Amino acid sequence: MYAQMVKTDAARVRSLDEMEPQERAFQERIDAGQKIEPKEWMPEGYRKTLVRQISQHAHSEIVGQLPEGNWITRAPTLERKAILLAKVQDEAGHGLYLYCAAETLGISRDQMYEQLHSGKAKYSSIFNYPTLTWADIGAIGWLVDGAAIMNQVPLQRCSYGPYARAMVRICKEESFHQRQGYDALMRMVKGTPAQKAMVQDALNRWWWPSLMMFGPSDDASVHSAQSMAWKIKQNSNDELRQKFVDQTVPQAKYLGLTIPDPDLKWNEEKGGHDFGEPDWEEFFNVIAGNGPCNAERLDARKKAWNDGAWFRDGLTAHAEKAADRRAAAKIAAE
Ligand code: BYC
């Protein structure tokens, strides 16, 4: 399965000499660090890549509300409940900014929803795992938002203006999300042995899925080379994964936790940690729709869409009536 994902020729990036003049001028602007804005000419592949990535990113934010939303009614204190509510609302906001950014590329919100509901568009693999205990909510903040920040900070410098600008606010909010997760875990590890054990169990279950958030290894990443040439991505999947491991290991140590990887060790020569290989078979299985919660997550989104039909119909009927009234008033005034 993993071998099937090894890149093909389609992943080859064309040189400036192989490009038509319009495309070459576009690439030169990218190379010079200029931002591309919605109404400007862009190669169809650039537009499609952005629509794919930004819409999948938006879907991830929206689906990402589900595992945490599951714990709002069960948060242990009023303070934790208020924090979690604010976080989940932030994720909704992130989804909305990102859908708006994708809409500037000529795709409608309804089309994006349709792609999510039909399974054509992906969303982050991480949200297909269950949140079994309160410690999972802390682990999501610490690890999942931590991985998201590592991936999203460079996206603030993405070549497409609306995406880059949306990421600025998103990254600020993600920092609070990570902080609140780490703070919740810090409180638990200082609690009873059972609470500390709950945190260790959450780390055991979320560690590997968090590493998978960065995408397949560089040899299997079909889009990275072209996306990096277009400066949509600034770093490869493996580079960001390495930075995440290096950042997180001391944080785990400070919490007194053990990262569930027997191959994890400091490598003085490379100035970073060596670590084990995530189970790529599991990753590809999850993104193919067969993870523990894929069906549940999609069902929840489809139900929300269907339950909102009466409201969308009402808005459309109201807009049509208002347009008719305006037209009638215009005729009467003539
Ligand atoms: N999950 O060639 P590759 C959040 C797919 S939400 C699922 O390396 P690319 C948060 C990939 O789409 C964080 N699918 O792709 C919210 C491609 O398949 P398609 C979400 C994945 O695009 C709530 C194929 O595998 N962040 O933070 O160059 C609460 C080959 O991959 C995954 C973003 O979306 C995955 N993990 O690189 C808390 C960031 N990885 O599309 C937190 C924006 C890969 O050809 N996205 N695939 O069918 C990106 O930076 C890039 O799209 C990725 C993948 C690094 C994810």
Coordinates of C-alpha atoms and ligand atoms in Angstrom, one line a residue:
M1 CA 0.0 0.0 0.0
Y2 CA 2.7 2.5 1.1
A3 CA 4.8 1.6 -2.0
Q4 CA 1.9 2.6 -4.2
M5 CA 2.2 6.1 -3.0
V6 CA 5.7 6.6 -4.2
K7 CA 5.9 9.6 -6.4
T8 CA 5.5 9.4 -10.2
D9 CA 6.7 11.7 -13.0
A10 CA 3.7 13.9 -12.3
A11 CA 5.6 15.2 -9.3
R12 CA 8.4 16.6 -11.5
V13 CA 8.7 20.4 -11.4
R14 CA 9.2 22.1 -14.8
S15 CA 12.1 24.5 -15.1
L16 CA 11.7 28.1 -16.3
D17 CA 13.0 27.2 -19.7
E18 CA 10.2 24.7 -20.2
M19 CA 7.5 27.2 -19.5
E20 CA 5.4 29.4 -21.8
P21 CA 6.1 33.2 -21.3
Q22 CA 3.0 33.9 -19.2
E23 CA 3.8 31.0 -16.8
R24 CA 7.5 31.9 -16.7
A25 CA 6.6 35.5 -15.7
F26 CA 4.3 34.1 -13.0
Q27 CA 7.0 31.8 -11.6
E28 CA 9.5 34.7 -11.6
R29 CA 7.1 36.7 -9.5
I30 CA 6.9 33.8 -7.0
D31 CA 10.7 33.4 -7.0
A32 CA 10.9 37.2 -6.2
G33 CA 8.7 36.7 -3.2
Q34 CA 5.7 38.6 -4.6
K35 CA 2.2 37.7 -3.4
I36 CA -0.4 36.5 -5.9
E37 CA -3.9 38.0 -5.5
P38 CA -7.3 36.6 -6.5
K39 CA -8.0 38.3 -9.8
E40 CA -4.5 37.9 -11.2
W41 CA -3.5 35.3 -13.8
M42 CA -2.3 32.0 -12.4
P43 CA -1.6 28.6 -13.8
E44 CA -4.6 26.2 -13.5
G45 CA -2.4 23.8 -11.5
Y46 CA -1.6 26.5 -9.0
R47 CA -5.3 27.4 -8.6
K48 CA -6.3 23.7 -8.2
T49 CA -3.5 23.0 -5.7
L50 CA -4.6 25.9 -3.6
V51 CA -8.3 25.0 -3.8
R52 CA -7.4 21.4 -2.7
Q53 CA -5.2 22.5 0.2
I54 CA -7.2 25.4 1.5
S55 CA -10.6 23.6 1.3
Q56 CA -9.1 20.5 3.0
H57 CA -7.6 22.8 5.6
A58 CA -11.0 24.5 6.1
H59 CA -12.7 21.1 6.4
S60 CA -10.1 20.0 9.0
E61 CA -11.0 23.0 11.2
I62 CA -14.7 22.3 10.9
V63 CA -14.4 18.5 11.5
G64 CA -11.8 19.3 14.2
Q65 CA -14.6 20.8 16.3
L66 CA -16.2 17.4 16.7
P67 CA -13.7 15.4 18.9
E68 CA -13.4 18.4 21.3
G69 CA -17.0 19.5 21.2
N70 CA -17.7 16.0 22.5
W71 CA -16.2 17.1 25.9
I72 CA -17.8 20.6 26.4
T73 CA -20.6 19.2 28.6
R74 CA -18.1 17.1 30.6
A75 CA -15.3 19.6 31.2
P76 CA -14.2 19.3 34.9
T77 CA -14.5 22.9 35.9
L78 CA -16.4 26.0 34.8
E79 CA -13.1 27.6 33.7
R80 CA -12.0 24.6 31.6
K81 CA -15.5 24.6 30.0
A82 CA -15.3 28.3 29.1
I83 CA -11.8 27.8 27.6
L84 CA -12.9 24.7 25.6
L85 CA -16.0 26.5 24.3
A86 CA -13.8 29.5 23.2
K87 CA -11.4 27.1 21.5
V88 CA -14.0 25.2 19.6
Q89 CA -15.6 28.5 18.5
D90 CA -12.2 29.6 17.2
E91 CA -12.0 26.5 15.1
A92 CA -15.3 27.4 13.5
G93 CA -13.9 30.8 12.7
H94 CA -10.8 29.4 11.2
G95 CA -12.9 27.2 8.9
L96 CA -14.9 30.2 7.8
Y97 CA -11.8 32.4 7.0
L98 CA -10.4 29.5 5.0
Y99 CA -13.6 28.8 3.1
C100 CA -13.6 32.5 2.2
A101 CA -10.0 32.3 1.0
A102 CA -10.8 29.3 -1.1
E103 CA -13.9 31.0 -2.6
T104 CA -11.6 33.7 -4.0
L105 CA -10.2 31.0 -6.3
G106 CA -13.6 30.4 -8.0
I107 CA -15.1 27.5 -6.0
S108 CA -18.3 28.0 -4.1
R109 CA -18.9 27.0 -0.5
D110 CA -21.7 24.6 -1.6
Q111 CA -19.2 22.8 -3.9
M112 CA -16.7 22.5 -1.1
Y113 CA -19.3 21.0 1.2
E114 CA -20.4 18.6 -1.5
Q115 CA -16.8 17.5 -1.9
L116 CA -16.5 16.9 1.8
H117 CA -19.8 15.0 2.1
S118 CA -19.1 12.8 -0.9
G119 CA -15.6 11.9 0.5
K120 CA -13.9 13.5 -2.5
A121 CA -12.1 16.1 -0.3
K122 CA -10.0 15.0 2.6
Y123 CA -9.6 16.5 6.0
S124 CA -6.8 16.0 8.5
S125 CA -6.3 12.3 9.5
I126 CA -6.0 13.3 13.1
F127 CA -9.7 14.0 13.6
N128 CA -10.6 10.3 12.9
Y129 CA -9.4 9.2 16.3
P130 CA -11.7 9.2 19.3
T131 CA -11.4 11.4 22.4
L132 CA -11.8 8.9 25.2
T133 CA -10.8 10.9 28.4
W134 CA -10.5 14.5 29.5
A135 CA -6.7 14.1 29.1
D136 CA -7.3 13.7 25.4
I137 CA -8.6 17.3 25.3
G138 CA -5.3 18.5 26.8
A139 CA -3.3 16.2 24.4
I140 CA -5.1 17.7 21.4
G141 CA -4.2 21.2 22.5
W142 CA -0.6 20.3 23.2
L143 CA 0.2 18.0 20.4
V144 CA -2.4 18.5 17.6
D145 CA -2.5 22.3 17.9
G146 CA 1.3 22.2 18.4
A147 CA 1.7 20.3 15.1
A148 CA -0.8 22.6 13.5
I149 CA 1.3 25.7 14.5
M150 CA 4.5 24.1 13.2
N151 CA 2.8 23.6 9.9
Q152 CA 0.9 26.8 9.7
V153 CA 3.5 29.4 10.8
P154 CA 5.3 29.0 7.4
L155 CA 1.9 29.2 5.6
Q156 CA 1.7 32.8 6.7
R157 CA 4.4 33.3 4.1
C158 CA 2.5 31.4 1.4
S159 CA 2.6 33.0 -2.1
Y160 CA -1.2 33.3 -2.2
G161 CA -2.2 36.5 -0.4
P162 CA -5.7 35.5 1.0
Y163 CA -4.4 32.2 2.4
A164 CA -1.3 33.9 3.9
R165 CA -3.3 36.6 5.5
A166 CA -5.9 34.2 6.9
M167 CA -3.1 32.2 8.6
V168 CA -1.9 35.2 10.6
R169 CA -4.9 35.3 12.9
I170 CA -5.3 31.6 12.9
C171 CA -1.7 31.1 14.2
K172 CA -2.3 33.6 17.0
E173 CA -5.4 31.7 18.1
E174 CA -3.6 28.3 17.8
S175 CA -0.9 29.5 20.2
F176 CA -3.6 30.0 22.9
H177 CA -5.0 26.6 22.0
Q178 CA -1.7 24.9 22.5
R179 CA -1.0 26.7 25.7
Q180 CA -4.4 25.8 27.2
G181 CA -3.8 22.1 26.4
Y182 CA -0.4 22.1 28.0
D183 CA -1.7 23.9 31.0
A184 CA -4.6 21.4 31.4
L185 CA -2.1 18.5 31.3
M186 CA 0.3 20.2 33.7
R187 CA -2.5 20.4 36.2
M188 CA -3.3 16.7 35.7
V189 CA 0.3 15.4 36.0
K190 CA 0.5 17.2 39.4
G191 CA -2.7 15.4 40.5
T192 CA -3.2 11.8 41.6
P193 CA -1.3 8.9 40.1
A194 CA -4.5 7.9 38.2
Q195 CA -4.6 11.4 36.6
K196 CA -1.0 11.2 35.6
A197 CA -1.6 7.8 34.1
M198 CA -4.5 9.2 32.2
V199 CA -2.2 11.8 30.6
Q200 CA 0.4 9.2 29.7
D201 CA -2.3 7.1 28.1
A202 CA -3.4 10.1 26.1
L203 CA 0.1 10.7 24.9
N204 CA 0.5 7.1 24.0
R205 CA -2.5 7.2 21.7
W206 CA -2.0 10.7 20.2
W207 CA 1.7 10.8 19.6
W208 CA 1.9 8.8 16.3
P209 CA -1.3 10.3 14.8
S210 CA 0.1 13.7 15.6
L211 CA 3.3 12.9 13.7
M212 CA 1.1 11.8 10.7
M213 CA -0.5 15.2 10.5
F214 CA 2.5 16.5 8.6
G215 CA 1.6 14.1 5.7
P216 CA 3.5 11.2 4.2
S217 CA 7.3 11.0 4.2
D218 CA 9.0 13.2 1.6
D219 CA 9.5 10.2 -0.8
A220 CA 5.8 9.6 -0.8
S221 CA 4.6 13.2 -0.9
V222 CA 3.2 13.7 -4.4
H223 CA 2.5 17.4 -4.1
S224 CA 5.4 18.8 -2.1
A225 CA 7.9 19.5 -4.9
Q226 CA 5.5 21.5 -7.0
S227 CA 3.9 23.2 -4.0
M228 CA 7.3 24.2 -2.7
A229 CA 8.3 25.6 -6.1
W230 CA 5.1 27.7 -6.0
K231 CA 5.9 28.7 -2.4
I232 CA 2.6 27.4 -1.3
K233 CA 4.6 25.2 1.1
Q234 CA 7.8 26.5 2.4
N235 CA 9.0 23.2 4.1
S236 CA 8.8 19.6 3.3
N237 CA 6.6 17.2 5.4
D238 CA 9.7 15.5 7.0
E239 CA 11.4 18.9 7.9
L240 CA 8.3 20.0 9.8
R241 CA 7.9 16.6 11.5
Q242 CA 11.5 16.8 12.7
K243 CA 11.0 20.3 14.1
F244 CA 7.9 19.2 15.9
V245 CA 9.6 16.2 17.5
D246 CA 12.6 18.4 18.6
Q247 CA 10.2 21.0 20.1
T248 CA 7.9 18.5 21.8
V249 CA 10.4 16.1 23.5
P250 CA 11.6 18.6 26.1
Q251 CA 7.9 19.5 26.8
A252 CA 7.1 15.9 27.4
K253 CA 10.1 15.6 29.7
Y254 CA 8.9 18.7 31.7
L255 CA 5.5 17.0 32.2
G256 CA 7.4 13.8 33.4
L257 CA 5.9 11.8 30.5
T258 CA 7.5 9.1 28.2
I259 CA 7.1 9.5 24.5
P260 CA 6.0 6.0 23.2
D261 CA 8.9 5.6 20.7
P262 CA 11.8 3.2 21.6
D263 CA 13.8 4.6 18.8
L264 CA 13.7 8.2 20.0
K265 CA 17.1 9.6 20.9
W266 CA 19.2 12.7 20.6
N267 CA 21.5 12.7 17.7
E268 CA 24.4 15.1 18.5
E269 CA 25.7 15.1 15.0
K270 CA 22.5 16.3 13.3
G271 CA 21.5 18.5 16.2
G272 CA 18.1 16.8 16.4
H273 CA 16.3 13.7 17.5
D274 CA 16.3 10.4 15.7
F275 CA 12.8 8.9 15.9
G276 CA 10.8 5.9 14.7
E277 CA 8.8 5.6 11.5
P278 CA 5.0 6.3 11.9
D279 CA 2.8 3.4 10.8
W280 CA 2.2 4.6 7.2
E281 CA -0.1 1.7 6.5
E282 CA -2.4 3.1 9.2
F283 CA -2.1 6.6 7.9
F284 CA -3.1 5.7 4.3
N285 CA -5.9 3.6 5.7
V286 CA -7.2 6.5 7.7
I287 CA -7.1 9.0 4.8
A288 CA -8.8 6.4 2.6
G289 CA -11.8 6.7 5.0
N290 CA -11.2 3.6 7.2
G291 CA -10.0 5.2 10.5
P292 CA -11.8 4.6 13.8
C293 CA -14.1 7.6 13.5
N294 CA -14.3 8.5 9.7
A295 CA -17.9 7.4 9.3
E296 CA -19.0 9.1 12.5
R297 CA -17.3 12.4 11.6
L298 CA -18.8 12.5 8.1
D299 CA -22.2 11.5 9.4
A300 CA -22.2 14.4 11.9
R301 CA -21.3 16.8 9.1
K302 CA -23.9 15.5 6.7
K303 CA -26.5 15.6 9.5
A304 CA -25.6 19.3 10.3
W305 CA -26.0 20.1 6.5
N306 CA -29.4 18.3 6.3
D307 CA -30.7 19.8 9.5
G308 CA -29.8 23.3 8.2
A309 CA -31.8 22.8 5.0
W310 CA -34.9 24.6 6.3
F311 CA -32.8 27.6 7.3
R312 CA -31.0 27.8 3.9
D313 CA -34.4 27.5 2.1
G314 CA -35.8 30.3 4.3
L315 CA -32.9 32.6 3.5
T316 CA -33.2 31.9 -0.3
A317 CA -37.0 32.5 -0.2
H318 CA -36.5 35.7 1.8
A319 CA -33.8 36.9 -0.7
E320 CA -36.1 36.1 -3.7
K321 CA -39.0 38.0 -2.1
A322 CA -36.8 41.0 -1.3
A323 CA -35.6 41.0 -5.0
D324 CA -39.2 40.8 -6.3
R325 CA -40.2 43.7 -4.0
R326 CA -37.2 45.8 -5.2
A327 CA -38.1 45.1 -8.8
A328 CA -41.8 46.0 -8.2
A329 CA -40.8 49.2 -6.5
K330 CA -38.5 50.1 -9.4
I331 CA -41.3 49.6 -11.9
A332 CA -43.7 51.6 -9.8
A333 CA -41.2 54.5 -9.6
E334 CA -40.7 54.6 -13.4
Ligands
BYC1 N1 -4.6 14.0 6.7 O1 1.6 15.1 -1.3 P1 1.2 15.3 0.1 C1 -6.1 22.1 13.0 C2 -3.0 13.8 1.8 S1 -6.6 21.6 11.4 C3 -5.3 13.8 5.6 O2 2.2 15.5 1.1 P2 0.4 18.1 0.5 C4 -7.0 21.9 14.1 C5 -2.9 14.9 0.9 O3 -4.0 15.8 0.9 C6 -5.0 21.3 10.7 N2 -4.8 13.8 4.3 O4 0.1 16.6 0.2 C7 -8.4 22.0 13.9 C8 -2.7 14.2 -0.4 O5 -4.0 13.7 -0.9 P3 -4.8 14.5 -2.1 C9 -5.1 21.0 9.2 C10 -3.4 14.1 4.2 O6 -0.9 18.8 0.4 C11 -9.2 21.8 15.0 C12 -1.9 13.0 -0.1 O7 -2.1 12.8 1.3 N3 -3.9 21.6 8.6 O8 -5.0 22.5 13.1 O9 1.6 18.6 -0.2 C13 -8.7 21.5 16.3 C14 -0.4 13.2 -0.3 O10 0.2 14.1 0.6 C15 -2.6 14.3 5.3 C16 -3.8 21.8 7.3 O11 -4.7 21.4 6.5 C17 -3.2 14.3 6.6 N4 -2.5 14.5 7.7 O12 0.8 18.1 2.1 C18 -7.3 21.5 16.4 C19 -2.6 22.5 6.8 N5 -1.4 14.5 4.9 O13 -5.2 15.8 -1.6 C20 -6.5 21.7 15.4 C21 -2.6 22.8 5.4 C22 -1.4 14.4 3.6 O14 -4.0 14.5 -3.3 N6 -2.2 21.6 4.6 N7 -2.6 14.1 3.2 O15 -6.1 13.6 -2.2 C23 -0.9 21.3 4.4 O16 0.0 21.9 4.9 C24 -0.6 20.1 3.4 O17 -1.8 19.9 2.7 C25 -0.2 18.8 4.2 C26 -0.1 17.7 3.1 C27 1.1 19.0 4.8 C28 -1.3 18.4 5.2

